[in-house]
């Protein structure tokens, strides 16, 4: 916006005046020292705002409607809990063990965590600049040319929403499996076989009940959520350490270090230990994703442009270490390999707990695994609901006006929360008719989310000469491009691997149908786009003034418009 001495007193256009008025009346002042630092550094206000969250949101183009209660520690706790390694590692431990043995599980986790840190850092750098509930979906608007925004935002938005929804549905399903595995642990054994064996219907119905519990908690006011989530990470970390110590003390005849760290097998049947090792990445890929989940809470977080990116990177570091510790411990405790892998509970780690602590001790440890997995489900549901709300306010859903409403009692998007519950329940219902199909849907989670991230990263680098990008307070500096390149290369590679059938020979029973599900989703979304969505959907519907205001202090600029 060109502001000359003759035109400074002229009124703003209606939309900008409304936004600027909101900007003026909802934010606090920065210190003079910070202002001086801003001018000396020659940076934009985007790169220096620390507390003026609502001011930043208005400059981005949205009117603040949610309440900010998430603090530094609740944001970090949320970021750690959305990964929830104590719940996710036991749920997926059997996959790398079946594919390539203990060393595969151990080193796939280590390598995957390092790669996850590169992806998360790349995501953090982008969302730091534009901290909104849309996360990477919204960033799309500011990294591609205007004429391409609608198509890019449509694809990224749907990939992100569907990937998160598949993750939430899978979390509810695995919690159901874990609870029923506990029932199997305590069921009377007749002729060596437990008298209780869960059915598909029981598993799905319990999963839907769990989803309803997620929805109830996610409908709470933000202030309540902040107080609850504060406890998620401490319980996760403390319980993980205690369980590792207990298992190592209580498990007799532990495996040797050589077996744990060097034993790689060709469990996949593809005739290559190296390829079997690659298939072992499913556990870490499924767990260490949804990096931008924290940013979907940006409009309810104080200092979101700073705390969100910091929390994302800290969560990867903490979860990477804790997850590796759990994986190594579980491998040492595989005293009866064949018996544990063939456990009637269906989950090898449940059998490890049972062998170490008996029914009582094993159940206590297993309770904390289920509890942390429930925390993860709540956190993932919260991120998915905020993403759905952000997508709906940009008119990307049918009946978007209804889904984008904020409840006047809780001041949270309750309608979007229950949209997620209903959608994820429909996904889980598929498990009644076909276990293979529902597993394939769950397997889409990691590739869908990670591809949505790298697509934005690629667009940012491809168009950086044409599209003005305002960096946020978190930046990797000269390391940005190399780390971006690593992230893109890794996701492109591992996504192909994760779509491969896990075992050979390939049969209808062991086929990985994730590629079919992904293809169907892509085909359906494109048909919907060309059938009509392209005529009505324009991308994020913002009246942003971030590219128009000069880098001077916006309070001084806006005061020249005689705003009240």
CSV table of C-alpha atoms in Angstrom, one decimal, residues 124-490:
chain,number,residue,atom,x,y,z
A,124,UNK,CA,8.4,-25.2,11.4
A,125,UNK,CA,10.1,-22.6,9.3
A,126,UNK,CA,7.1,-22.1,7.1
A,127,UNK,CA,4.3,-22.1,9.7
A,128,UNK,CA,6.3,-19.7,11.8
A,129,UNK,CA,5.7,-17.1,9.2
A,130,UNK,CA,1.9,-17.7,8.9
A,131,UNK,CA,0.7,-19.3,12.2
A,132,UNK,CA,-3.0,-20.1,11.6
A,133,UNK,CA,-5.3,-23.0,12.3
A,134,UNK,CA,-4.9,-24.1,8.7
A,135,UNK,CA,-1.2,-24.9,9.2
A,136,UNK,CA,0.6,-25.8,6.0
A,137,UNK,CA,-2.6,-25.6,4.1
A,138,UNK,CA,-2.8,-21.8,4.7
A,139,UNK,CA,0.9,-21.3,4.0
A,140,UNK,CA,0.2,-22.5,0.4
A,141,UNK,CA,-1.4,-19.1,-0.3
A,142,UNK,CA,1.9,-17.4,0.3
A,143,UNK,CA,4.3,-19.7,-1.6
A,144,UNK,CA,2.6,-20.0,-5.0
A,145,UNK,CA,1.5,-17.4,-7.5
A,146,UNK,CA,-2.1,-16.1,-7.1
A,147,UNK,CA,-3.4,-17.8,-10.2
A,148,UNK,CA,-2.4,-21.3,-8.8
A,149,UNK,CA,-3.4,-20.8,-5.2
A,150,UNK,CA,-6.9,-22.4,-5.4
A,151,UNK,CA,-5.7,-25.6,-7.0
A,152,UNK,CA,-2.7,-26.0,-4.7
A,153,UNK,CA,-4.7,-25.2,-1.6
A,154,UNK,CA,-7.4,-27.7,-2.6
A,155,UNK,CA,-4.9,-30.5,-3.0
A,156,UNK,CA,-2.8,-29.7,0.1
A,157,UNK,CA,-5.9,-29.1,2.2
A,158,UNK,CA,-7.6,-32.4,1.3
A,159,UNK,CA,-4.3,-34.4,1.7
A,160,UNK,CA,-3.8,-32.9,5.1
A,161,UNK,CA,-7.4,-33.3,6.3
A,162,UNK,CA,-7.7,-36.9,5.1
A,163,UNK,CA,-4.3,-37.9,6.4
A,164,UNK,CA,-5.2,-36.6,9.8
A,165,UNK,CA,-8.6,-38.2,9.7
A,166,UNK,CA,-7.1,-41.6,8.8
A,167,UNK,CA,-4.6,-41.1,11.7
A,168,UNK,CA,-7.4,-40.3,14.2
A,169,UNK,CA,-9.5,-43.3,13.1
A,170,UNK,CA,-6.4,-45.6,13.3
A,171,UNK,CA,-5.7,-44.3,16.9
A,172,UNK,CA,-9.2,-45.1,18.0
A,173,UNK,CA,-9.0,-48.5,16.4
A,174,UNK,CA,-5.6,-49.3,18.0
A,175,UNK,CA,-6.9,-48.2,21.4
A,176,UNK,CA,-9.8,-50.5,20.9
A,177,UNK,CA,-7.4,-53.3,20.0
A,178,UNK,CA,-5.3,-52.6,23.1
A,179,UNK,CA,-8.3,-52.6,25.5
A,180,UNK,CA,-9.5,-55.9,24.0
A,181,UNK,CA,-6.0,-57.3,24.2
A,182,UNK,CA,-6.2,-56.6,27.9
A,183,UNK,CA,-9.4,-58.7,28.1
A,184,UNK,CA,-7.6,-61.5,26.3
A,185,UNK,CA,-4.8,-61.3,28.8
A,186,UNK,CA,-7.3,-61.9,31.6
A,187,UNK,CA,-9.5,-64.4,29.9
A,188,UNK,CA,-9.4,-68.0,31.1
A,189,UNK,CA,-7.2,-70.3,28.9
A,190,UNK,CA,-8.8,-73.5,27.7
A,191,UNK,CA,-6.4,-76.0,26.0
A,192,UNK,CA,-3.8,-73.3,25.6
A,193,UNK,CA,-6.3,-70.9,23.8
A,194,UNK,CA,-7.9,-67.9,25.5
A,195,UNK,CA,-11.6,-68.3,25.9
A,196,UNK,CA,-12.2,-64.7,24.6
A,197,UNK,CA,-11.2,-63.7,21.1
A,198,UNK,CA,-12.3,-60.2,20.0
A,199,UNK,CA,-14.5,-59.9,16.8
A,200,UNK,CA,-14.3,-57.2,14.2
A,201,UNK,CA,-17.6,-55.8,15.3
A,202,UNK,CA,-16.5,-55.5,18.9
A,203,UNK,CA,-13.3,-53.8,17.8
A,204,UNK,CA,-15.1,-51.3,15.6
A,205,UNK,CA,-17.9,-50.5,18.1
A,206,UNK,CA,-15.4,-49.9,20.8
A,207,UNK,CA,-13.3,-47.7,18.5
A,208,UNK,CA,-16.4,-45.5,17.8
A,209,UNK,CA,-17.0,-45.2,21.5
A,210,UNK,CA,-13.4,-44.0,21.9
A,211,UNK,CA,-13.9,-41.5,19.0
A,212,UNK,CA,-17.0,-40.1,20.9
A,213,UNK,CA,-14.8,-39.6,24.0
A,214,UNK,CA,-12.2,-37.8,21.8
A,215,UNK,CA,-15.0,-35.5,20.6
A,216,UNK,CA,-16.3,-34.8,24.0
A,217,UNK,CA,-12.9,-33.7,25.3
A,218,UNK,CA,-12.1,-31.7,22.2
A,219,UNK,CA,-15.4,-29.8,22.6
A,220,UNK,CA,-14.2,-28.3,25.9
A,221,UNK,CA,-13.2,-24.6,26.1
A,222,UNK,CA,-9.6,-23.9,25.2
A,223,UNK,CA,-8.8,-22.9,28.8
A,224,UNK,CA,-9.8,-26.4,30.0
A,225,UNK,CA,-7.9,-28.0,27.2
A,226,UNK,CA,-4.8,-26.1,28.1
A,227,UNK,CA,-5.0,-27.3,31.7
A,228,UNK,CA,-5.6,-30.9,30.7
A,229,UNK,CA,-2.9,-31.1,28.0
A,230,UNK,CA,-0.3,-29.8,30.4
A,231,UNK,CA,-0.2,-33.3,31.9
A,232,UNK,CA,0.0,-35.3,28.7
A,233,UNK,CA,3.8,-35.0,28.1
A,234,UNK,CA,5.0,-35.5,31.7
A,235,UNK,CA,2.9,-38.7,32.0
A,236,UNK,CA,4.1,-39.9,28.6
A,237,UNK,CA,7.8,-39.4,29.5
A,238,UNK,CA,7.8,-40.6,33.1
A,239,UNK,CA,5.7,-43.7,32.3
A,240,UNK,CA,8.0,-44.6,29.4
A,241,UNK,CA,11.1,-44.4,31.6
A,242,UNK,CA,9.5,-46.4,34.4
A,243,UNK,CA,8.2,-49.1,32.0
A,244,UNK,CA,11.7,-49.5,30.4
A,245,UNK,CA,13.3,-49.9,33.8
A,246,UNK,CA,10.6,-52.4,35.0
A,247,UNK,CA,10.9,-54.5,31.9
A,248,UNK,CA,14.7,-54.7,32.0
A,249,UNK,CA,14.6,-55.7,35.7
A,250,UNK,CA,11.6,-58.2,35.5
A,251,UNK,CA,12.3,-59.9,32.2
A,252,UNK,CA,14.4,-63.1,32.6
A,253,UNK,CA,16.7,-64.4,29.8
A,254,UNK,CA,17.0,-61.2,27.9
A,255,UNK,CA,18.4,-61.1,24.4
A,256,UNK,CA,22.1,-60.2,23.8
A,257,UNK,CA,23.2,-56.8,22.6
A,258,UNK,CA,24.6,-58.4,19.5
A,259,UNK,CA,21.2,-59.8,18.6
A,260,UNK,CA,19.4,-56.6,19.3
A,261,UNK,CA,21.7,-54.3,17.3
A,262,UNK,CA,22.9,-56.5,14.5
A,263,UNK,CA,20.2,-59.2,13.7
A,264,UNK,CA,18.5,-58.4,10.5
A,265,UNK,CA,16.2,-60.9,8.8
A,266,UNK,CA,14.3,-61.2,5.5
A,267,UNK,CA,10.9,-61.6,7.1
A,268,UNK,CA,9.3,-59.9,4.1
A,269,UNK,CA,10.2,-62.7,1.7
A,270,UNK,CA,11.3,-60.2,-1.0
A,271,UNK,CA,14.7,-62.0,-1.0
A,272,UNK,CA,16.6,-59.0,0.3
A,273,UNK,CA,17.5,-58.1,3.9
A,274,UNK,CA,18.1,-54.5,2.8
A,275,UNK,CA,14.6,-54.2,1.4
A,276,UNK,CA,13.1,-55.9,4.5
A,277,UNK,CA,14.9,-53.2,6.5
A,278,UNK,CA,13.3,-50.5,4.5
A,279,UNK,CA,9.8,-52.0,5.1
A,280,UNK,CA,10.6,-51.6,8.8
A,281,UNK,CA,10.2,-47.9,8.6
A,282,UNK,CA,6.4,-48.2,8.9
A,283,UNK,CA,6.5,-47.9,12.7
A,284,UNK,CA,8.5,-44.6,12.8
A,285,UNK,CA,6.7,-43.2,9.8
A,286,UNK,CA,3.3,-43.8,11.4
A,287,UNK,CA,4.4,-42.4,14.7
A,288,UNK,CA,6.6,-39.5,13.8
A,289,UNK,CA,4.2,-37.5,11.6
A,290,UNK,CA,1.5,-34.8,11.9
A,291,UNK,CA,4.3,-32.3,12.5
A,292,UNK,CA,2.0,-29.4,11.8
A,293,UNK,CA,-0.6,-30.6,14.3
A,294,UNK,CA,0.7,-28.1,16.8
A,295,UNK,CA,0.3,-25.3,14.3
A,296,UNK,CA,-3.4,-26.1,14.0
A,297,UNK,CA,-3.7,-24.7,17.5
A,298,UNK,CA,-1.9,-21.5,16.6
A,299,UNK,CA,-5.0,-19.3,16.9
A,300,UNK,CA,-5.4,-20.5,20.5
A,301,UNK,CA,-1.7,-20.2,21.5
A,302,UNK,CA,0.2,-17.2,22.9
A,303,UNK,CA,3.3,-16.2,20.8
A,304,UNK,CA,2.3,-18.9,18.3
A,305,UNK,CA,4.8,-17.8,15.7
A,306,UNK,CA,7.6,-18.7,18.1
A,307,UNK,CA,6.2,-21.3,20.4
A,308,UNK,CA,4.7,-23.5,17.7
A,309,UNK,CA,8.0,-24.1,15.8
A,310,UNK,CA,10.0,-24.5,19.0
A,311,UNK,CA,7.4,-27.1,20.3
A,312,UNK,CA,7.5,-29.0,17.0
A,313,UNK,CA,11.3,-29.4,17.0
A,314,UNK,CA,11.4,-30.2,20.7
A,315,UNK,CA,8.7,-32.8,20.3
A,316,UNK,CA,10.7,-34.6,17.6
A,317,UNK,CA,13.8,-34.6,19.7
A,318,UNK,CA,12.1,-35.9,22.9
A,319,UNK,CA,9.9,-38.4,21.1
A,320,UNK,CA,12.8,-39.7,19.0
A,321,UNK,CA,14.9,-40.4,22.1
A,322,UNK,CA,12.0,-41.9,24.1
A,323,UNK,CA,10.8,-44.0,21.1
A,324,UNK,CA,14.3,-45.4,20.5
A,325,UNK,CA,14.7,-46.2,24.2
A,326,UNK,CA,11.4,-48.1,24.1
A,327,UNK,CA,12.2,-50.0,20.9
A,328,UNK,CA,15.6,-51.1,22.2
A,329,UNK,CA,14.1,-52.2,25.5
A,330,UNK,CA,11.3,-54.2,23.8
A,331,UNK,CA,14.0,-55.9,21.7
A,332,UNK,CA,16.1,-56.9,24.7
A,333,UNK,CA,12.9,-58.4,26.3
A,334,UNK,CA,12.1,-60.6,23.3
A,335,UNK,CA,13.2,-63.7,25.3
A,336,UNK,CA,10.7,-66.0,23.5
A,337,UNK,CA,10.7,-64.6,20.0
A,338,UNK,CA,8.3,-67.0,18.3
A,339,UNK,CA,5.9,-67.0,21.3
A,340,UNK,CA,5.8,-63.2,21.6
A,341,UNK,CA,5.3,-62.7,17.8
A,342,UNK,CA,2.5,-65.3,17.8
A,343,UNK,CA,0.8,-63.9,20.9
A,344,UNK,CA,-3.0,-64.5,21.1
A,345,UNK,CA,-3.3,-60.8,22.2
A,346,UNK,CA,-2.4,-59.8,18.7
A,347,UNK,CA,0.1,-57.2,20.0
A,348,UNK,CA,3.7,-58.5,20.8
A,349,UNK,CA,4.4,-55.7,23.3
A,350,UNK,CA,1.3,-56.8,25.3
A,351,UNK,CA,2.9,-60.3,25.6
A,352,UNK,CA,6.2,-58.8,26.6
A,353,UNK,CA,4.5,-57.0,29.5
A,354,UNK,CA,2.6,-60.1,30.4
A,355,UNK,CA,5.8,-62.2,30.5
A,356,UNK,CA,7.6,-59.6,32.6
A,357,UNK,CA,5.0,-58.6,35.1
A,358,UNK,CA,2.4,-61.3,35.0
A,359,UNK,CA,-1.3,-60.4,34.7
A,360,UNK,CA,-1.2,-57.7,37.4
A,361,UNK,CA,2.1,-56.0,36.6
A,362,UNK,CA,1.6,-56.4,32.8
A,363,UNK,CA,-1.9,-54.9,33.1
A,364,UNK,CA,-0.6,-51.9,35.0
A,365,UNK,CA,2.1,-51.2,32.4
A,366,UNK,CA,-0.4,-51.8,29.6
A,367,UNK,CA,-2.8,-49.3,31.2
A,368,UNK,CA,-0.3,-46.5,30.8
A,369,UNK,CA,0.3,-47.5,27.1
A,370,UNK,CA,-3.5,-47.2,26.5
A,371,UNK,CA,-3.7,-44.0,28.5
A,372,UNK,CA,-0.9,-42.3,26.4
A,373,UNK,CA,-2.4,-43.6,23.2
A,374,UNK,CA,-5.7,-42.0,24.3
A,375,UNK,CA,-3.8,-38.7,24.9
A,376,UNK,CA,-2.4,-39.0,21.4
A,377,UNK,CA,-5.9,-39.6,20.0
A,378,UNK,CA,-7.3,-36.5,21.8
A,379,UNK,CA,-4.4,-34.4,20.5
A,380,UNK,CA,-4.7,-35.7,16.9
A,381,UNK,CA,-8.5,-35.2,17.0
A,382,UNK,CA,-8.0,-31.6,18.2
A,383,UNK,CA,-5.6,-30.9,15.3
A,384,UNK,CA,-7.9,-32.5,12.8
A,385,UNK,CA,-10.9,-30.5,14.1
A,386,UNK,CA,-9.1,-27.2,13.9
A,387,UNK,CA,-7.9,-28.1,10.4
A,388,UNK,CA,-11.5,-28.9,9.4
A,389,UNK,CA,-12.7,-25.6,10.9
A,390,UNK,CA,-10.0,-23.7,9.0
A,391,UNK,CA,-10.8,-25.5,5.8
A,392,UNK,CA,-14.6,-24.9,6.3
A,393,UNK,CA,-14.2,-21.1,6.8
A,394,UNK,CA,-12.6,-21.1,3.4
A,395,UNK,CA,-15.7,-22.8,1.9
A,396,UNK,CA,-13.9,-26.1,1.1
A,397,UNK,CA,-16.6,-28.4,2.5
A,398,UNK,CA,-20.3,-28.9,1.7
A,399,UNK,CA,-22.3,-26.9,4.3
A,400,UNK,CA,-19.1,-25.0,5.2
A,401,UNK,CA,-21.1,-22.3,7.0
A,402,UNK,CA,-22.3,-24.8,9.6
A,403,UNK,CA,-18.9,-26.5,10.1
A,404,UNK,CA,-17.1,-23.2,10.5
A,405,UNK,CA,-19.3,-21.9,13.3
A,406,UNK,CA,-17.7,-21.3,16.7
A,407,UNK,CA,-19.8,-22.4,19.7
A,408,UNK,CA,-20.8,-19.3,21.7
A,409,UNK,CA,-20.6,-21.2,25.0
A,410,UNK,CA,-17.2,-22.9,24.7
A,411,UNK,CA,-15.8,-20.5,22.1
A,412,UNK,CA,-14.4,-23.5,20.2
A,413,UNK,CA,-15.4,-25.0,16.8
A,414,UNK,CA,-17.6,-27.8,18.3
A,415,UNK,CA,-19.4,-28.5,14.9
A,416,UNK,CA,-16.0,-29.2,13.3
A,417,UNK,CA,-15.1,-31.5,16.2
A,418,UNK,CA,-18.1,-33.7,15.6
A,419,UNK,CA,-17.6,-33.6,11.9
A,420,UNK,CA,-14.3,-35.3,12.5
A,421,UNK,CA,-15.9,-37.8,14.9
A,422,UNK,CA,-18.5,-38.7,12.4
A,423,UNK,CA,-16.1,-39.0,9.5
A,424,UNK,CA,-13.6,-41.1,11.4
A,425,UNK,CA,-16.4,-43.4,12.7
A,426,UNK,CA,-17.3,-44.0,9.0
A,427,UNK,CA,-13.7,-45.0,8.3
A,428,UNK,CA,-13.6,-47.4,11.2
A,429,UNK,CA,-16.9,-49.0,10.2
A,430,UNK,CA,-15.1,-50.3,7.2
A,431,UNK,CA,-13.3,-52.6,9.6
A,432,UNK,CA,-16.4,-54.7,10.1
A,433,UNK,CA,-16.4,-55.8,6.5
A,434,UNK,CA,-12.7,-55.8,5.6
A,435,UNK,CA,-9.8,-55.7,7.9
A,436,UNK,CA,-7.5,-55.4,4.9
A,437,UNK,CA,-9.2,-52.2,3.7
A,438,UNK,CA,-9.2,-50.5,7.0
A,439,UNK,CA,-5.5,-51.2,7.5
A,440,UNK,CA,-4.8,-49.8,4.0
A,441,UNK,CA,-6.6,-46.6,5.0
A,442,UNK,CA,-4.5,-46.3,8.1
A,443,UNK,CA,-1.4,-46.9,6.1
A,444,UNK,CA,-2.2,-43.8,4.0
A,445,UNK,CA,-1.8,-41.5,7.1
A,446,UNK,CA,2.0,-41.0,6.9
A,447,UNK,CA,2.4,-40.7,3.2
A,448,UNK,CA,-0.6,-38.3,2.8
A,449,UNK,CA,0.6,-36.0,5.6
A,450,UNK,CA,4.2,-36.0,4.6
A,451,UNK,CA,3.4,-35.5,0.9
A,452,UNK,CA,1.2,-32.5,1.9
A,453,UNK,CA,4.2,-31.0,3.7
A,454,UNK,CA,6.9,-31.5,1.0
A,455,UNK,CA,4.5,-30.2,-1.7
A,456,UNK,CA,4.4,-26.9,0.1
A,457,UNK,CA,8.2,-27.0,0.7
A,458,UNK,CA,8.7,-27.7,-3.1
A,459,UNK,CA,6.3,-24.9,-4.0
A,460,UNK,CA,8.1,-22.4,-1.7
A,461,UNK,CA,11.5,-23.2,-3.3
A,462,UNK,CA,10.2,-23.4,-6.9
A,463,UNK,CA,8.4,-20.0,-6.8
A,464,UNK,CA,10.6,-18.2,-4.3
A,465,UNK,CA,11.8,-15.8,-7.1
A,466,UNK,CA,8.2,-14.9,-8.0
A,467,UNK,CA,6.3,-15.0,-4.7
A,468,UNK,CA,7.1,-12.7,-1.8
A,469,UNK,CA,7.6,-14.7,1.4
A,470,UNK,CA,7.7,-13.0,4.8
A,471,UNK,CA,9.9,-15.1,7.1
A,472,UNK,CA,8.8,-15.8,10.6
A,473,UNK,CA,10.9,-15.6,13.8
A,474,UNK,CA,12.1,-19.2,13.3
A,475,UNK,CA,14.4,-19.6,10.4
A,476,UNK,CA,17.2,-22.2,9.6
A,477,UNK,CA,19.2,-19.6,7.7
A,478,UNK,CA,21.8,-21.0,5.3
A,479,UNK,CA,20.8,-24.6,6.4
A,480,UNK,CA,17.2,-24.1,5.1
A,481,UNK,CA,17.7,-25.2,1.5
A,482,UNK,CA,19.9,-28.3,2.3
A,483,UNK,CA,17.5,-29.5,5.0
A,484,UNK,CA,14.5,-28.8,2.7
A,485,UNK,CA,16.3,-31.0,0.1
A,486,UNK,CA,16.8,-33.8,2.6
A,487,UNK,CA,13.2,-33.7,3.7
A,488,UNK,CA,11.8,-33.8,0.1
A,489,UNK,CA,14.2,-36.6,-1.0
A,490,UNK,CA,13.4,-38.7,2.1
